[in-house]
Backbone as JSON Lines, residues from 0, in Angstrom:
{"i":0,"aa":"M","n":[25.05,1.96,59.74],"ca":[25.52,1.99,58.37],"c":[24.36,1.58,57.48]}
{"i":1,"aa":"V","n":[24.09,2.38,56.48],"ca":[23.01,2.13,55.53],"c":[23.63,2.05,54.13]}
{"i":2,"aa":"D","n":[23.23,1.04,53.36],"ca":[23.78,0.93,52.01],"c":[23.01,1.83,51.04]}
{"i":3,"aa":"G","n":[23.48,1.94,49.82],"ca":[22.88,2.83,48.83],"c":[21.44,2.5,48.47]}
{"i":4,"aa":"A","n":[21.02,1.27,48.73],"ca":[19.64,0.87,48.47],"c":[18.71,1.14,49.65]}
{"i":5,"aa":"G","n":[19.3,1.6,50.77],"ca":[18.5,1.91,51.95],"c":[18.44,0.82,52.98]}
{"i":6,"aa":"A","n":[19.14,-0.29,52.75],"ca":[19.13,-1.4,53.7],"c":[20.1,-1.13,54.85]}
{"i":7,"aa":"L","n":[19.68,-1.48,56.03],"ca":[20.5,-1.32,57.23],"c":[21.57,-2.4,57.26]}
{"i":8,"aa":"S","n":[22.84,-2.01,57.36],"ca":[23.94,-2.97,57.38],"c":[24.48,-3.21,58.78]}
{"i":9,"aa":"R","n":[24.58,-2.16,59.56],"ca":[25.05,-2.25,60.95],"c":[24.22,-1.26,61.75]}
{"i":10,"aa":"N","n":[23.97,-1.59,63.02],"ca":[23.21,-0.62,63.8],"c":[23.2,-0.96,65.27]}
{"i":11,"aa":"K","n":[22.8,0.04,66.05],"ca":[22.49,-0.12,67.46],"c":[21.41,0.91,67.75]}
{"i":12,"aa":"G","n":[20.26,0.45,68.14],"ca":[19.17,1.36,68.46],"c":[18.33,1.82,67.28]}
{"i":13,"aa":"V","n":[18.59,1.25,66.1],"ca":[17.82,1.62,64.91],"c":[16.73,0.58,64.69]}
{"i":14,"aa":"S","n":[15.51,1.04,64.48],"ca":[14.43,0.08,64.22],"c":[14.24,-0.18,62.74]}
{"i":15,"aa":"S","n":[14.58,0.82,61.87],"ca":[14.47,0.59,60.43],"c":[15.19,1.67,59.64]}
{"i":16,"aa":"S","n":[15.43,1.35,58.37],"ca":[15.95,2.33,57.42],"c":[15.29,2.06,56.08]}
{"i":17,"aa":"Q","n":[15.13,3.11,55.3],"ca":[14.53,2.92,53.98],"c":[14.96,4.04,53.05]}
{"i":18,"aa":"R","n":[14.98,3.72,51.79],"ca":[15.26,4.69,50.73],"c":[13.93,5.29,50.31]}
{"i":19,"aa":"L","n":[13.79,6.61,50.41],"ca":[12.55,7.29,50.05],"c":[12.53,7.7,48.58]}
{"i":20,"aa":"G","n":[13.71,7.93,48.02],"ca":[13.87,8.35,46.64],"c":[15.35,8.48,46.36]}
{"i":21,"aa":"A","n":[15.71,8.96,45.19],"ca":[17.13,9.09,44.84],"c":[17.87,9.93,45.87]}
{"i":22,"aa":"G","n":[18.82,9.32,46.56],"ca":[19.63,10.0,47.54],"c":[18.9,10.46,48.78]}
{"i":23,"aa":"D","n":[17.72,9.94,49.06],"ca":[16.9,10.37,50.2],"c":[16.55,9.16,51.05]}
{"i":24,"aa":"Y","n":[16.96,9.18,52.32],"ca":[16.81,8.04,53.21],"c":[16.16,8.45,54.53]}
{"i":25,"aa":"L","n":[15.46,7.52,55.14],"ca":[14.86,7.72,56.45],"c":[15.4,6.64,57.38]}
{"i":26,"aa":"V","n":[16.0,7.07,58.49],"ca":[16.51,6.14,59.5],"c":[15.7,6.37,60.77]}
{"i":27,"aa":"T","n":[15.0,5.33,61.21],"ca":[14.12,5.44,62.36],"c":[14.71,4.68,63.54]}
{"i":28,"aa":"F","n":[14.75,5.34,64.7],"ca":[15.32,4.77,65.91],"c":[14.23,4.25,66.83]}
{"i":29,"aa":"N","n":[14.62,3.52,67.87],"ca":[13.65,2.95,68.79],"c":[13.34,3.87,69.97]}
{"i":30,"aa":"Q","n":[13.71,5.16,69.84],"ca":[13.41,6.14,70.88],"c":[13.42,7.54,70.28]}
{"i":31,"aa":"D","n":[12.92,8.5,71.04],"ca":[12.91,9.89,70.63],"c":[14.36,10.4,70.57]}
{"i":32,"aa":"I","n":[14.77,10.93,69.43],"ca":[16.13,11.47,69.28],"c":[16.09,12.95,68.9]}
{"i":33,"aa":"S","n":[14.95,13.59,69.11],"ca":[14.8,14.99,68.68],"c":[15.71,15.97,69.42]}
{"i":34,"aa":"A","n":[16.21,15.6,70.6],"ca":[17.11,16.48,71.36],"c":[18.57,16.07,71.19]}
{"i":35,"aa":"C","n":[18.86,15.24,70.2],"ca":[20.2,14.71,69.99],"c":[20.91,15.44,68.84]}
{"i":36,"aa":"S","n":[22.19,15.12,68.66],"ca":[22.98,15.64,67.55],"c":[23.24,14.52,66.56]}
{"i":37,"aa":"Y","n":[23.33,14.86,65.27],"ca":[23.52,13.87,64.21],"c":[24.79,14.17,63.44]}
{"i":38,"aa":"V","n":[25.55,13.11,63.16],"ca":[26.75,13.21,62.34],"c":[26.66,12.12,61.28]}
{"i":39,"aa":"A","n":[26.84,12.5,60.02],"ca":[26.76,11.53,58.93],"c":[28.0,11.63,58.05]}
{"i":40,"aa":"S","n":[28.37,10.5,57.47],"ca":[29.54,10.44,56.6],"c":[29.26,9.47,55.46]}
{"i":41,"aa":"I","n":[29.62,9.86,54.25],"ca":[29.49,8.99,53.09],"c":[30.48,7.84,53.24]}
{"i":42,"aa":"G","n":[30.06,6.64,52.92],"ca":[30.97,5.49,52.94],"c":[30.26,4.22,53.33]}
{"i":43,"aa":"G","n":[30.94,3.12,53.11],"ca":[30.37,1.83,53.43],"c":[31.43,0.9,53.99]}
{"i":44,"aa":"P","n":[31.06,-0.33,54.28],"ca":[31.98,-1.28,54.92],"c":[32.93,-1.97,53.94]}
{"i":45,"aa":"T","n":[33.46,-1.21,53.0],"ca":[34.42,-1.76,52.04],"c":[35.71,-0.97,52.13]}
{"i":46,"aa":"T","n":[36.68,-1.35,51.32],"ca":[37.95,-0.62,51.3],"c":[37.93,0.51,50.28]}
{"i":47,"aa":"A","n":[36.82,0.67,49.56],"ca":[36.72,1.72,48.54],"c":[36.22,3.03,49.16]}
{"i":48,"aa":"N","n":[36.78,4.14,48.72],"ca":[36.28,5.45,49.11],"c":[35.13,5.82,48.19]}
{"i":49,"aa":"T","n":[34.1,6.46,48.75],"ca":[32.92,6.85,47.99],"c":[32.83,8.37,48.0]}
{"i":50,"aa":"P","n":[33.06,9.05,46.87],"ca":[32.97,10.51,46.87],"c":[31.53,10.98,46.93]}
{"i":51,"aa":"G","n":[31.32,12.17,47.43],"ca":[29.98,12.74,47.47],"c":[29.79,13.63,48.67]}
{"i":52,"aa":"E","n":[28.54,14.03,48.88],"ca":[28.17,14.9,49.98],"c":[26.97,14.3,50.7]}
{"i":53,"aa":"I","n":[26.76,14.77,51.95],"ca":[25.69,14.21,52.77],"c":[25.13,15.27,53.71]}
{"i":54,"aa":"S","n":[23.84,15.16,54.02],"ca":[23.19,16.1,54.91],"c":[22.14,15.38,55.76]}
{"i":55,"aa":"P","n":[22.36,15.28,57.1],"ca":[21.36,14.68,57.98],"c":[20.52,15.76,58.65]}
{"i":56,"aa":"A","n":[19.25,15.49,58.92],"ca":[18.38,16.43,59.63],"c":[17.26,15.66,60.32]}
{"i":57,"aa":"Q","n":[16.72,16.25,61.38],"ca":[15.56,15.67,62.05],"c":[14.42,15.56,61.05]}
{"i":58,"aa":"R","n":[13.75,14.43,61.03],"ca":[12.6,14.25,60.13],"c":[11.43,15.05,60.7]}
{"i":59,"aa":"T","n":[10.86,15.93,59.92],"ca":[9.75,16.76,60.36],"c":[8.6,15.9,60.86]}
{"i":60,"aa":"G","n":[8.19,16.16,62.09],"ca":[7.04,15.47,62.66],"c":[7.29,14.07,63.16]}
{"i":61,"aa":"V","n":[8.54,13.59,63.11],"ca":[8.85,12.23,63.58],"c":[10.01,12.33,64.57]}
{"i":62,"aa":"A","n":[9.71,12.25,65.86],"ca":[10.72,12.46,66.9],"c":[11.79,11.38,66.95]}
{"i":63,"aa":"A","n":[11.54,10.24,66.33],"ca":[12.49,9.12,66.39],"c":[13.21,8.89,65.07]}
{"i":64,"aa":"A","n":[13.2,9.87,64.15],"ca":[13.78,9.62,62.83],"c":[14.68,10.75,62.34]}
{"i":65,"aa":"V","n":[15.68,10.35,61.55],"ca":[16.58,11.28,60.88],"c":[16.44,11.05,59.38]}
{"i":66,"aa":"E","n":[16.3,12.13,58.63],"ca":[16.29,12.04,57.17],"c":[17.7,12.39,56.69]}
{"i":67,"aa":"V","n":[18.24,11.56,55.85],"ca":[19.6,11.75,55.33],"c":[19.51,11.88,53.82]}
{"i":68,"aa":"E","n":[20.13,12.94,53.3],"ca":[20.18,13.13,51.85],"c":[21.62,13.03,51.39]}
{"i":69,"aa":"T","n":[21.85,12.29,50.29],"ca":[23.19,12.12,49.75],"c":[23.24,12.65,48.32]}
{"i":70,"aa":"Y","n":[24.4,13.17,47.94],"ca":[24.58,13.81,46.65],"c":[25.91,13.39,46.04]}
{"i":71,"aa":"N","n":[26.01,13.5,44.71],"ca":[27.31,13.31,44.08],"c":[28.1,14.61,44.24]}
{"i":72,"aa":"S","n":[29.31,14.65,43.77],"ca":[30.16,15.83,43.96],"c":[29.67,17.06,43.2]}
{"i":73,"aa":"A","n":[28.78,16.87,42.23],"ca":[28.2,18.0,41.49],"c":[26.93,18.53,42.17]}
{"i":74,"aa":"G","n":[26.48,17.87,43.26],"ca":[25.32,18.33,44.0],"c":[24.0,17.71,43.61]}
{"i":75,"aa":"A","n":[24.02,16.72,42.72],"ca":[22.79,16.04,42.31],"c":[22.46,14.91,43.29]}
{"i":76,"aa":"S","n":[21.19,14.76,43.64],"ca":[20.77,13.67,44.52],"c":[21.18,12.33,43.91]}
{"i":77,"aa":"T","n":[21.95,11.56,44.69],"ca":[22.5,10.29,44.21],"c":[22.54,9.3,45.36]}
{"i":78,"aa":"D","n":[22.2,8.06,45.11],"ca":[22.27,7.03,46.15],"c":[23.72,6.78,46.54]}
{"i":79,"aa":"R","n":[23.98,6.86,47.84],"ca":[25.31,6.62,48.39],"c":[25.16,5.87,49.71]}
{"i":80,"aa":"P","n":[26.07,4.94,50.02],"ca":[26.07,4.33,51.34],"c":[26.56,5.36,52.36]}
{"i":81,"aa":"F","n":[26.12,5.21,53.62],"ca":[26.55,6.2,54.62],"c":[26.53,5.62,56.03]}
{"i":82,"aa":"Y","n":[27.26,6.32,56.89],"ca":[27.26,6.06,58.32],"c":[26.49,7.21,58.97]}
{"i":83,"aa":"L","n":[25.71,6.9,59.99],"ca":[24.98,7.91,60.75],"c":[25.21,7.64,62.22]}
{"i":84,"aa":"A","n":[25.68,8.65,62.95],"ca":[25.87,8.54,64.4],"c":[24.96,9.56,65.07]}
{"i":85,"aa":"V","n":[24.29,9.13,66.13],"ca":[23.41,10.01,66.89],"c":[23.94,10.09,68.32]}
{"i":86,"aa":"F","n":[24.14,11.31,68.8],"ca":[24.68,11.54,70.15],"c":[23.64,12.24,70.99]}
{"i":87,"aa":"C","n":[23.26,11.6,72.09],"ca":[22.24,12.17,72.97],"c":[22.82,12.51,74.35]}
């Protein structure tokens, strides 16, 4: 779980997370995950629902990282908290 500022809130196997820009995050794992599948969902560890959209993808040239982009409902890059699951 990563908050809207890019800070890691919960994790297993993640070495770091950071906000690269508006709605753009990098989550780095402690192993190569390039052959894995990624599932991401907007939301955080609160009782509030957070509207928006999300798109995870392998970070180009970094075998241990996933780049996650979040958007508001109109499609503009916007900081949003999210969950990221990696299945290998």
